[in-house]
Short mmCIF file of C-alpha atoms in Angstrom, two decimals:
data_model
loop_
_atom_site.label_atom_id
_atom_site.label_comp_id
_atom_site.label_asym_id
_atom_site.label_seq_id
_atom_site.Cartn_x
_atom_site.Cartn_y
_atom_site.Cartn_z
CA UNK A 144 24.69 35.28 26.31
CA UNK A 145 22.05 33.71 29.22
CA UNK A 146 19.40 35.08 27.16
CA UNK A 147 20.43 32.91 24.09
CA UNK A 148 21.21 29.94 26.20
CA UNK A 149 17.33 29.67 27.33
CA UNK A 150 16.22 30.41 24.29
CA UNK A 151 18.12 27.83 22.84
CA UNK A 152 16.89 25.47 25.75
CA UNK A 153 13.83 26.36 25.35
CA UNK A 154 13.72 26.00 21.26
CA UNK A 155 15.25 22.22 22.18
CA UNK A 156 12.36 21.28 24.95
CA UNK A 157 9.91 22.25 22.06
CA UNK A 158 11.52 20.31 19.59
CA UNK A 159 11.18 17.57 21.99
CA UNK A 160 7.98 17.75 22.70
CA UNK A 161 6.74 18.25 19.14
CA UNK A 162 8.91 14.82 18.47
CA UNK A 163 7.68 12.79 21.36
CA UNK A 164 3.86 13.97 20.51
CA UNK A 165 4.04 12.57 17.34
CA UNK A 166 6.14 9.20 17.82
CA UNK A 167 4.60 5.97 16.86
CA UNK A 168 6.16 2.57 16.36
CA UNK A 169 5.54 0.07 13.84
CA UNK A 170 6.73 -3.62 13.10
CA UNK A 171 7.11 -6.27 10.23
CA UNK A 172 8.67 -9.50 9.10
CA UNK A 173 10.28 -9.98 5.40
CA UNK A 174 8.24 -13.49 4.90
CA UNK A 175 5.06 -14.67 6.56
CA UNK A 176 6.17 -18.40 5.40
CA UNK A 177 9.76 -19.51 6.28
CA UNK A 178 11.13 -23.44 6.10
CA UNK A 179 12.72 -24.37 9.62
CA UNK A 180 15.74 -24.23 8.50
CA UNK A 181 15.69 -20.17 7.69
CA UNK A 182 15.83 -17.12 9.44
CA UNK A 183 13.63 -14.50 8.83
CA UNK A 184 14.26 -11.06 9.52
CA UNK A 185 12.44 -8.69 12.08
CA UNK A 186 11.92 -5.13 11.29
CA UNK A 187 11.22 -2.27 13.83
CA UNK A 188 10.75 1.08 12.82
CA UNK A 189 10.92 4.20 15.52
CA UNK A 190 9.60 7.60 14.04
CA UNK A 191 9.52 11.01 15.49
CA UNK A 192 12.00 10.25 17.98
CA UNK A 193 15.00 8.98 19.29
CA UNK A 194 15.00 5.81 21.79
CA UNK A 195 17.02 2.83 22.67
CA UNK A 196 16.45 -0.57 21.26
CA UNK A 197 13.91 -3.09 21.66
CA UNK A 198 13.86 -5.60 24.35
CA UNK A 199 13.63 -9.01 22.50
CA UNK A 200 13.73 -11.21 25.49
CA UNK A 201 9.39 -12.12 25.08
CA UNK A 202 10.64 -13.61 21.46
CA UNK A 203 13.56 -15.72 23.10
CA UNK A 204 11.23 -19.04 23.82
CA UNK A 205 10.16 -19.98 19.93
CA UNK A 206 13.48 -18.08 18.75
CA UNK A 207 17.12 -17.90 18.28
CA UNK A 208 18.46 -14.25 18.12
CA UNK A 209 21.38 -14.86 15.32
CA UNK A 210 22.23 -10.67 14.59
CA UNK A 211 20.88 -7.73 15.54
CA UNK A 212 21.44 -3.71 14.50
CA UNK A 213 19.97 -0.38 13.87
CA UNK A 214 20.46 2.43 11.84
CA UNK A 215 18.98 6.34 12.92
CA UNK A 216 18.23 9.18 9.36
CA UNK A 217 16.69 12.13 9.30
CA UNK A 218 14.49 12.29 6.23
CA UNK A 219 11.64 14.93 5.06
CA UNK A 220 7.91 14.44 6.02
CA UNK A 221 4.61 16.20 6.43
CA UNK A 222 5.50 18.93 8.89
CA UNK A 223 9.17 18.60 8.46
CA UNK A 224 12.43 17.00 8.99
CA UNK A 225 11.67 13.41 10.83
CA UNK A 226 13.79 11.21 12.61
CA UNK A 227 13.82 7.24 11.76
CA UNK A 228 15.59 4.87 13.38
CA UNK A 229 15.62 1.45 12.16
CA UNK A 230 16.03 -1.96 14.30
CA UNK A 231 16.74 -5.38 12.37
CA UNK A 232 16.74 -8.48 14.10
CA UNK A 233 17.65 -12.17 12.62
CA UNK A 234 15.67 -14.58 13.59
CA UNK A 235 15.77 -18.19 13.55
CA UNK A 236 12.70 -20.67 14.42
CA UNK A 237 12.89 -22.94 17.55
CA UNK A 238 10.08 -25.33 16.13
CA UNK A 239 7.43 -25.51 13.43
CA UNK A 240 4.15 -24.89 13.28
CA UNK A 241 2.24 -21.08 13.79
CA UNK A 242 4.66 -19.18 15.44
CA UNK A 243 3.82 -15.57 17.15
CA UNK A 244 6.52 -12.61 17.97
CA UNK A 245 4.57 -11.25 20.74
CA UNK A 246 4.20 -7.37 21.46
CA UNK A 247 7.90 -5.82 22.08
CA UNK A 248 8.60 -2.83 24.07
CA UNK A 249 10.23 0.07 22.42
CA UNK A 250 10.80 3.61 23.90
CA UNK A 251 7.52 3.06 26.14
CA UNK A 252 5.59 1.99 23.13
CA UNK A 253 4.03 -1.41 22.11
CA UNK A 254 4.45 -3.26 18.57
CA UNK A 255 1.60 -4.94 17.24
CA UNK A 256 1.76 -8.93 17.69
CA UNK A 257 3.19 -10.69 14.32
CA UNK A 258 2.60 -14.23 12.99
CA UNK A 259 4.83 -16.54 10.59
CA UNK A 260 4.26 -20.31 9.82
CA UNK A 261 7.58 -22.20 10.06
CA UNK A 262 7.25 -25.15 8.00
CA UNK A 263 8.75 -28.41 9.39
CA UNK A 264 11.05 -31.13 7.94
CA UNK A 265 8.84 -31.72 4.73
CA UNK A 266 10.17 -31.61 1.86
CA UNK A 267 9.72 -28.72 -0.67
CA UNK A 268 8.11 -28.84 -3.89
CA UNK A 269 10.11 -29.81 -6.54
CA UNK A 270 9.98 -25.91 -7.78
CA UNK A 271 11.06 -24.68 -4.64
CA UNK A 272 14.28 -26.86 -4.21
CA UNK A 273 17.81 -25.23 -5.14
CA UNK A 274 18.93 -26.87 -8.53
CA UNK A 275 20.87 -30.26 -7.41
CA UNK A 276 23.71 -29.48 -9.67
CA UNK A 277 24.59 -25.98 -7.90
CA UNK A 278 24.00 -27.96 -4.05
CA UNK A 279 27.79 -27.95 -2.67
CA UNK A 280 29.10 -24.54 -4.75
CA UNK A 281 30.45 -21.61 -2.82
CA UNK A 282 28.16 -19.16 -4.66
CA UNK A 283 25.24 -20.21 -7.37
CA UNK A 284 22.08 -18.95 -8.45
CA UNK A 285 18.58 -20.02 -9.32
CA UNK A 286 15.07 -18.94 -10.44
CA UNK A 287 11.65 -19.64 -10.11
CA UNK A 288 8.15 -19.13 -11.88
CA UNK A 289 4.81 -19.47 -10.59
CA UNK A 290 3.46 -20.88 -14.07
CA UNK A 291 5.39 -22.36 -16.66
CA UNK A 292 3.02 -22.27 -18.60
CA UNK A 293 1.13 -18.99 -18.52
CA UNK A 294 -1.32 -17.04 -20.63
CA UNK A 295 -0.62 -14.03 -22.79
CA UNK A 296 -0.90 -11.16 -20.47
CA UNK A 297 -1.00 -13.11 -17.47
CA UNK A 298 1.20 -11.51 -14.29
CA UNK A 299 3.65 -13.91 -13.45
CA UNK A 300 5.41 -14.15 -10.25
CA UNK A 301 9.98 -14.68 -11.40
CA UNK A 302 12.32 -15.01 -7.89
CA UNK A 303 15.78 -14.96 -8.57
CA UNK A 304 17.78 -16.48 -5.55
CA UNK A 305 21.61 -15.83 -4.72
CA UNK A 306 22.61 -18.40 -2.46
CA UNK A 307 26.46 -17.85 -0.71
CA UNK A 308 28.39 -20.08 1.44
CA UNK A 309 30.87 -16.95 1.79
CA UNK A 310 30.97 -13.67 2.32
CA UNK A 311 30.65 -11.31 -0.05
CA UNK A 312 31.89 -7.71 -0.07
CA UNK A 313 30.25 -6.49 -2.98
CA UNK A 314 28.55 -6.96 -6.62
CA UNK A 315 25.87 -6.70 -8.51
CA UNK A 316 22.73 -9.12 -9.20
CA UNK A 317 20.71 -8.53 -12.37
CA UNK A 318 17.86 -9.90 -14.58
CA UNK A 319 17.94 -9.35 -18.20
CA UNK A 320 14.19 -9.02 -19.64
CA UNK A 321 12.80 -11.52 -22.28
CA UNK A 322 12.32 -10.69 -25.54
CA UNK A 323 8.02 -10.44 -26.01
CA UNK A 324 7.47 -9.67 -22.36
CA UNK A 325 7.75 -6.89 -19.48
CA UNK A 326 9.69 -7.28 -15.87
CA UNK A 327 8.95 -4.84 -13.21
CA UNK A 328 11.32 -5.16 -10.16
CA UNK A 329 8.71 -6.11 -7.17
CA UNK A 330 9.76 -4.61 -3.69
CA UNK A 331 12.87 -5.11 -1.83
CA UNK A 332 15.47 -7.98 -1.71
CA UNK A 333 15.04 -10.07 1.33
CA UNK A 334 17.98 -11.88 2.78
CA UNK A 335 18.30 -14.99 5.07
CA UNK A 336 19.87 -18.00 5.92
CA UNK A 337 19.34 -21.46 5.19
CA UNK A 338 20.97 -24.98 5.82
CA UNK A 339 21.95 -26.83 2.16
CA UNK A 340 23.87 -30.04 2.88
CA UNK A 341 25.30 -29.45 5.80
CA UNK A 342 26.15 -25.56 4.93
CA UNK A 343 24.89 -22.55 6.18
CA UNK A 344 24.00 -20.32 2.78
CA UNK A 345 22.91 -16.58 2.90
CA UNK A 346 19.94 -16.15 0.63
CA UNK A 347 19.39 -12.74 -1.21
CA UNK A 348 15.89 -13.32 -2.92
CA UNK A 349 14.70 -10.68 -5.31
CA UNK A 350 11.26 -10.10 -6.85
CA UNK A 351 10.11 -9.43 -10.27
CA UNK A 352 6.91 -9.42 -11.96
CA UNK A 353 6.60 -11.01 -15.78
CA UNK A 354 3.46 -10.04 -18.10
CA UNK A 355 3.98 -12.16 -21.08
CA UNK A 356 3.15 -10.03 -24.62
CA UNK A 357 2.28 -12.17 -26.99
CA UNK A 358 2.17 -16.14 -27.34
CA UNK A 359 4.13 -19.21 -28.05
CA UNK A 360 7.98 -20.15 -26.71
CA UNK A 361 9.63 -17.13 -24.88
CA UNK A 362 13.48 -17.71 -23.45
CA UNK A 363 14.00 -16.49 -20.07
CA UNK A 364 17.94 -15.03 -19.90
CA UNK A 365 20.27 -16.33 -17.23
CA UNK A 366 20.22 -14.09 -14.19
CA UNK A 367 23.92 -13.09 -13.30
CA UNK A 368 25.81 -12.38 -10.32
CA UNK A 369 29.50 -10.96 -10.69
CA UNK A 370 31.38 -9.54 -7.19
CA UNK A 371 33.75 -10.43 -4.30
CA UNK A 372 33.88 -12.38 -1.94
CA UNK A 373 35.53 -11.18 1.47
CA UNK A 374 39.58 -11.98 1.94
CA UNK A 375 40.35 -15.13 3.95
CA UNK A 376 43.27 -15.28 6.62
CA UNK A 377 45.63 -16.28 3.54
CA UNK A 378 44.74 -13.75 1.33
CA UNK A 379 45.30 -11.28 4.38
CA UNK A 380 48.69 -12.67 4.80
CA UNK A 381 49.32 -12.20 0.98
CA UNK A 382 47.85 -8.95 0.45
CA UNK A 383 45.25 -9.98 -1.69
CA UNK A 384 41.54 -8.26 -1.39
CA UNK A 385 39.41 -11.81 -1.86
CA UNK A 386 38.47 -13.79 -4.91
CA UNK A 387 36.22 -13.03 -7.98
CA UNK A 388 32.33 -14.76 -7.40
CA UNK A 389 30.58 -15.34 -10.46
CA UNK A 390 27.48 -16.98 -10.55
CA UNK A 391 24.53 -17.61 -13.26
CA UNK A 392 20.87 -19.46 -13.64
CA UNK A 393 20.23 -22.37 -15.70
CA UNK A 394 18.12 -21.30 -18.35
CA UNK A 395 14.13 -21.57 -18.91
CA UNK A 396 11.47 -21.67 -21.61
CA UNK A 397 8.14 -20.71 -20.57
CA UNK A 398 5.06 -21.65 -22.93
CA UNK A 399 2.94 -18.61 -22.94
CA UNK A 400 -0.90 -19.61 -24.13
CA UNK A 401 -3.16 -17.31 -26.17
CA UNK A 402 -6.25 -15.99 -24.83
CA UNK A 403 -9.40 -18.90 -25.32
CA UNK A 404 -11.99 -17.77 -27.64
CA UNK A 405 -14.48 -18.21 -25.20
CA UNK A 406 -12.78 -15.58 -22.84
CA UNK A 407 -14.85 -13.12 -21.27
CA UNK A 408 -13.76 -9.43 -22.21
CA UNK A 409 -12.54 -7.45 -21.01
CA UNK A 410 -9.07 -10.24 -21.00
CA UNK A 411 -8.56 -10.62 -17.56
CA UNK A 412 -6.10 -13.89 -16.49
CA UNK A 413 -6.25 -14.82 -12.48
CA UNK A 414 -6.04 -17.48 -10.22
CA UNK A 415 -8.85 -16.20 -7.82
CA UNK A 416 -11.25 -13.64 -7.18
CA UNK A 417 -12.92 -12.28 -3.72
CA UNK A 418 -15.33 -9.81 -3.56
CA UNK A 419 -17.36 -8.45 0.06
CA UNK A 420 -18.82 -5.64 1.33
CA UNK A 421 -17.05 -3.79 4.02
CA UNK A 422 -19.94 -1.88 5.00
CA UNK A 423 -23.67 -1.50 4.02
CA UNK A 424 -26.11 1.00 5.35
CA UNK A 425 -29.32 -0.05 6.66
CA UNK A 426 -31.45 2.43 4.97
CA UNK A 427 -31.08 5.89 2.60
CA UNK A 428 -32.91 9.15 2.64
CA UNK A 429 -33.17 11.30 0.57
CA UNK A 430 -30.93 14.06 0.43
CA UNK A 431 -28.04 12.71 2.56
CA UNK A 432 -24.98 10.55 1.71
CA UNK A 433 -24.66 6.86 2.76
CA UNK A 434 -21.53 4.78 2.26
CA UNK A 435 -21.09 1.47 0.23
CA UNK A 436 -17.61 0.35 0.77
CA UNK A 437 -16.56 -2.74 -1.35
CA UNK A 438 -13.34 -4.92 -0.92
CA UNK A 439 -11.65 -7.13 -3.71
CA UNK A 440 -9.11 -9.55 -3.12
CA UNK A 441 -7.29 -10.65 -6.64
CA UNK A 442 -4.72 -13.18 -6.39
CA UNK A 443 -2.22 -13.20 -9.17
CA UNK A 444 -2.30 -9.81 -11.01
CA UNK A 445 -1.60 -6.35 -9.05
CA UNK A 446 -3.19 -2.85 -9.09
CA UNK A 447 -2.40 -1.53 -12.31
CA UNK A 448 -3.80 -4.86 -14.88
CA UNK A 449 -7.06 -4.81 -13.11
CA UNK A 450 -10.03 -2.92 -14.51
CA UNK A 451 -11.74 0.02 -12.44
CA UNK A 452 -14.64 -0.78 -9.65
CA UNK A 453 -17.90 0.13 -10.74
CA UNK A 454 -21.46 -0.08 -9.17
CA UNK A 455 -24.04 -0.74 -11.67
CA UNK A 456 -26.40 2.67 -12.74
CA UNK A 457 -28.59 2.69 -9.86
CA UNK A 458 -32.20 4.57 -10.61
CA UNK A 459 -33.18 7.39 -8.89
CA UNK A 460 -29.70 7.57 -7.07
CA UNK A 461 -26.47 9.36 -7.62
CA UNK A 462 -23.41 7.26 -6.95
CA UNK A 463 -19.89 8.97 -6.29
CA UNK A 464 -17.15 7.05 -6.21
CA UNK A 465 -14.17 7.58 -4.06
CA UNK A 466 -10.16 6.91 -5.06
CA UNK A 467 -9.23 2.97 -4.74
CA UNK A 468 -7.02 2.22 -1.96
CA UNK A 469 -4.41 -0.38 -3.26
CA UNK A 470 -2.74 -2.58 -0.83
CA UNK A 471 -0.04 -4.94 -3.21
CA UNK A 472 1.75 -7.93 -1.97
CA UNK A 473 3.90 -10.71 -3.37
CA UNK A 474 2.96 -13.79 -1.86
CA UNK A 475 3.86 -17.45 -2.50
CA UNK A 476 5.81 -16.52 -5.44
CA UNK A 477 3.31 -14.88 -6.97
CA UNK A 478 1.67 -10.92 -6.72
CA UNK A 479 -1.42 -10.32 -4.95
CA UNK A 480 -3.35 -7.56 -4.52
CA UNK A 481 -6.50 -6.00 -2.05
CA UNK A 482 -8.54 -3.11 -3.69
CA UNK A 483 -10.82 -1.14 -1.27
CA UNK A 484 -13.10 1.46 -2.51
CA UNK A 485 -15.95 3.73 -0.86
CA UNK A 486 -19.44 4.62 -2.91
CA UNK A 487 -20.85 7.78 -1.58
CA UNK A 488 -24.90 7.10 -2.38
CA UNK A 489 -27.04 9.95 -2.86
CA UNK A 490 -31.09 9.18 -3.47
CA UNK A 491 -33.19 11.93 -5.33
CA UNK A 492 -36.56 10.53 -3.94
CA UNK A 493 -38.55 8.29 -2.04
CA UNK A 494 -39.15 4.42 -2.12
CA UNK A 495 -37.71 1.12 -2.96
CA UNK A 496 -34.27 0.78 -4.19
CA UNK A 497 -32.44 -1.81 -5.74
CA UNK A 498 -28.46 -1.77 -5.76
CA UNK A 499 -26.79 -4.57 -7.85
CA UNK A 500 -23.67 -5.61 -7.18
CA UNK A 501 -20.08 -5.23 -8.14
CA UNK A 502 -19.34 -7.81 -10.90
CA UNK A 503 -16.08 -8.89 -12.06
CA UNK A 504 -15.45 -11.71 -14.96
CA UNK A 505 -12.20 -13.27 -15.50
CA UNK A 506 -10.38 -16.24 -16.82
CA UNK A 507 -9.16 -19.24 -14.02
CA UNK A 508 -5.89 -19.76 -15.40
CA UNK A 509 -5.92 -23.20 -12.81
CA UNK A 510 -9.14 -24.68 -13.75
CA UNK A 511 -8.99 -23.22 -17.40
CA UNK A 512 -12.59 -21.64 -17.54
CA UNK A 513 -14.74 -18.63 -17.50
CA UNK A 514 -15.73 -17.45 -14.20
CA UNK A 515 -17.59 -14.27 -12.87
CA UNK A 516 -17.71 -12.87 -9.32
CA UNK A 517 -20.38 -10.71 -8.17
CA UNK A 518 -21.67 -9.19 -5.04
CA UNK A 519 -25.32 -9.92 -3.73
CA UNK A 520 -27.51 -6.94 -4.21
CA UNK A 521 -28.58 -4.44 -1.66
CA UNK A 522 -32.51 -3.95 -1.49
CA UNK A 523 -32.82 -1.00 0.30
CA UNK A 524 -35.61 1.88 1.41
CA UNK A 525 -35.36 5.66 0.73
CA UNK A 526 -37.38 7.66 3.22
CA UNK A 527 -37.98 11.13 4.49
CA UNK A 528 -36.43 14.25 2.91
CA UNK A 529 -32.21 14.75 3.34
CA UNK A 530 -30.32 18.22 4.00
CA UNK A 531 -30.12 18.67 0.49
CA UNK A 532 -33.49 18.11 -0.68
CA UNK A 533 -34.86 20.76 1.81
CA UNK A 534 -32.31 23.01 0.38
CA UNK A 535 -34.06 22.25 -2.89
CA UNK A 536 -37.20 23.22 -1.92
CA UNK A 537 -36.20 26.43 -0.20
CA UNK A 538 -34.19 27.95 -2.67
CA UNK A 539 -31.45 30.55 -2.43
CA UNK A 540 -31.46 29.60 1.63
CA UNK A 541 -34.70 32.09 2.17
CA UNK A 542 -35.35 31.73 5.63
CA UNK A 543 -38.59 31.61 7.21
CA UNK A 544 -40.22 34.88 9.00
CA UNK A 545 -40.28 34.98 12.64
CA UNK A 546 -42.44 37.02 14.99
CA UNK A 547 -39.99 40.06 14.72
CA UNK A 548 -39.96 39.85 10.87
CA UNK A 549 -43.45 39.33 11.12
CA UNK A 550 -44.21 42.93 12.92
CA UNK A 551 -41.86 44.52 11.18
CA UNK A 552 -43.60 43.71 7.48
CA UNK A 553 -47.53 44.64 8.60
CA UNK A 554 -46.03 48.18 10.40
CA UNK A 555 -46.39 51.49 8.01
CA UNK A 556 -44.18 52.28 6.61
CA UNK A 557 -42.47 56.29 7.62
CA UNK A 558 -41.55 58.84 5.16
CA UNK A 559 -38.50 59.83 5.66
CA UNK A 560 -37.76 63.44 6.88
CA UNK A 561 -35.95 65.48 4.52
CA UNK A 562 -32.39 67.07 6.37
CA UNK A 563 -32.32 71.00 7.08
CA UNK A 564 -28.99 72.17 5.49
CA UNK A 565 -27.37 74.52 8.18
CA UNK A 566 -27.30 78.83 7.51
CA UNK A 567 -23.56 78.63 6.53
CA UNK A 568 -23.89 75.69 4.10
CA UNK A 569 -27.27 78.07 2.33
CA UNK A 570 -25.28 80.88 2.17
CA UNK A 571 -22.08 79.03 0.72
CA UNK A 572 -24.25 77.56 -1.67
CA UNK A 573 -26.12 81.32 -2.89
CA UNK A 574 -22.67 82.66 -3.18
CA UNK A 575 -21.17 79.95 -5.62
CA UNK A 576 -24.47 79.91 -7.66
CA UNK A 577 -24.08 83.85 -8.03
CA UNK A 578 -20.46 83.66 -9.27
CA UNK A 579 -20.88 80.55 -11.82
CA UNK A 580 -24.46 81.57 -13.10
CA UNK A 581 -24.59 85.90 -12.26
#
């Protein structure tokens, strides 16, 4: 029984150890842009091990701690079964202006700094306000579009809103899709708070993305809320479980334009395009590998509508491209996304070389023209001979003589001795020749 008991301790300290090796700590906000008079929620994630919670005193001075609480799973991962534990924090802004949560302490480690820009008492854009005739209702609904008017095939950011002066126990939110058009569900809901004429209202805000089909009028549905709302001290005295919440949108129209004649082709609708290099080398040889890595910021389309990043044919140089790294966001309303991708350069000789750059051409769907976006070229020099070009020329992997092999080639070569059979193994062999042959 001892002998199980430390083997079970020591299975535990191992566990442990193999936890706490591999713990890390990461943190994010919901929003990077919040009015003043929202909260914004903090999220803290602990992996690989358990801990307590994080000390939010260094946040205190720019912020008002409304709610805090965490949640611990244990879900599957590379090597295993991992342990998450989950810290939310509601937040609401002292002031305006460029506000930093600084570094927090959790379980001995350090989060990474975080930034959001409160916005002060200016007013909203008219497309941003809650719709005047819901302003003083219990529960009501509204949506917003980044372009009223958009192209065919242009990605178009839709945020349905669920505002609630009560609490609500339960329901379900939903979106119907347009006739003529696709919605794709963008992320998580976010939820916060926010001060509407003199009420405190909890904001669930979801996220869809709209690619328009084909052109002229397309009818957005009504989005639809239908739950409960918690029981109030009368409806405890009477027995009754709360009241029905219904809620729906006002409905829209957007105007979806054709594609201009003068587009460029491949059809490609955006508001802006970004293109840099990451990283350039300062020379090639030839032979050996040398990395182009290229970054492309596209705001208002994500991953999937773009088209593929290609160098131009290079001469005298193979190009292998690796797999795109995606990074996808929806920002101000509307989907953005960063594409990073590595070019593995391989030159077959010597000299000058001449790499052009990325190109991408696209439609401004604010200024309503044809633009292209392209990368300055790289004038580079190949010298020397690579790894694999001295492979090339020594084919097989034939390796050079040394001294030793050297000696051993120009020596005579000996005849090898024949081997004396022993007197038993002779007269074995006359006896079985006698009996087979007589």
């Amino acid at each position: 029984m001892s002998r199980l008991l430390v083997k079970l301790g020591l299975c535990l300290a191992l566990m442990t150890f193999s936890a706490g090796a591999f713990a890390q700590v990461r943190a994010w906000l919901d929003r990077d842009r919040i009015n003043a008079d929202e909260s914004l929620v903090l999220s803290i994630q602990l992996e690989g091990v358990a801990g307590s919670g994080p000390n939010y005193g260094p946040l205190l001075g720019d912020f008002k701690l409304i709610a805090s609480n965490a949640g611990t799973s244990l879900e599957p991962g590379r090597g295993g079964m991992v342990m998450r534990t989950l810290f939310l924090a509601s937040l609401r802004p002292l002031r305006s202006g460029l506000l930093t949560i600084p570094s927090l302490q959790v379980n001995g480690m350090s989060t990474r700094p975080l930034s959001v820009m409160v916005v002060g008492n200016a007013p909203e854009p008219p497309q941003q306000q809650p719709q005047p005739v819901a302003t003083g209702a219990d529960v009501f609904m509204e949506t917003l579009l980044d372009d009223d008017s958009p192209y065919v095939q242009q990605a178009v950011g839709l945020t349905v809103r669920l505002y609630s002066a009560l609490t609500l126990v339960g329901g379900k939110l939903d979106q119907p899709t347009p006739q003529g058009a696709s919605l794709t569900r963008v992320g998580d809901d976010n939820q916060y708070d926010r001060d509407i004429s003199g009420r405190r209202y909890t904001i669930v805000e979801r996220r869809f993305l709209l690619v328009p089909e084909r052109s002229g009028p397309m009818a957005l549905p009504q989005a639809r809320f239908d739950g409960r709302s918690a029981p109030g001290l009368f409806d405890q005295l009477t027995g009754s479980g709360g009241d029905d919440q219904h809620a729906r949108s006002r409905p829209r129209t957007l105007n979806v334009l054709a594609a201009p004649a003068n587009a460029p082709q491949p059809w490609l609708p955006l508001r802006s395009v970004t293109l840099r290099y990451r990283s350039t080398p300062q020379g090639l040889r030839v032979g050996s590998a040398a990395a182009v890595v290229v970054e492309a910021t596209i705001d208002g389309a994500n991953a999937a509508q773009l088209p593929e990043l290609l160098l131009p044919p290079i001469d005298g140089v193979q190009v292998f491209p690796e797999p795109v790294q995606a990074d996808e966001g929806f920002n101000e309303g509307r989907p953005r996304v960063r594409l990073i991708r590595k070019f593995s350069l391989v030159p077959s000789r010597p000299g000058p070389v001449r790499v052009d750059g990325l190109r991408m051409d696209w439609w401004d769907v604010v200024g309503g023209a044809a633009r292209s976006t392209t990368l300055p070229p790289l004038n580079l020099t190949v010298t020397g001979v690579g790894g694999a070009a001295a492979a090339a020329s020594n084919p097989g992997g034939a390796q050079r003589p040394t001294r030793r092999t050297r000696a051993r080639r120009s020596a005579p070569m000996r005849r090898p001795r024949p081997r004396r059979r022993s007197a038993m193994r002779r007269g074995r062999a006359r006896r079985c020749c006698s009996r087979c042959f007589g």
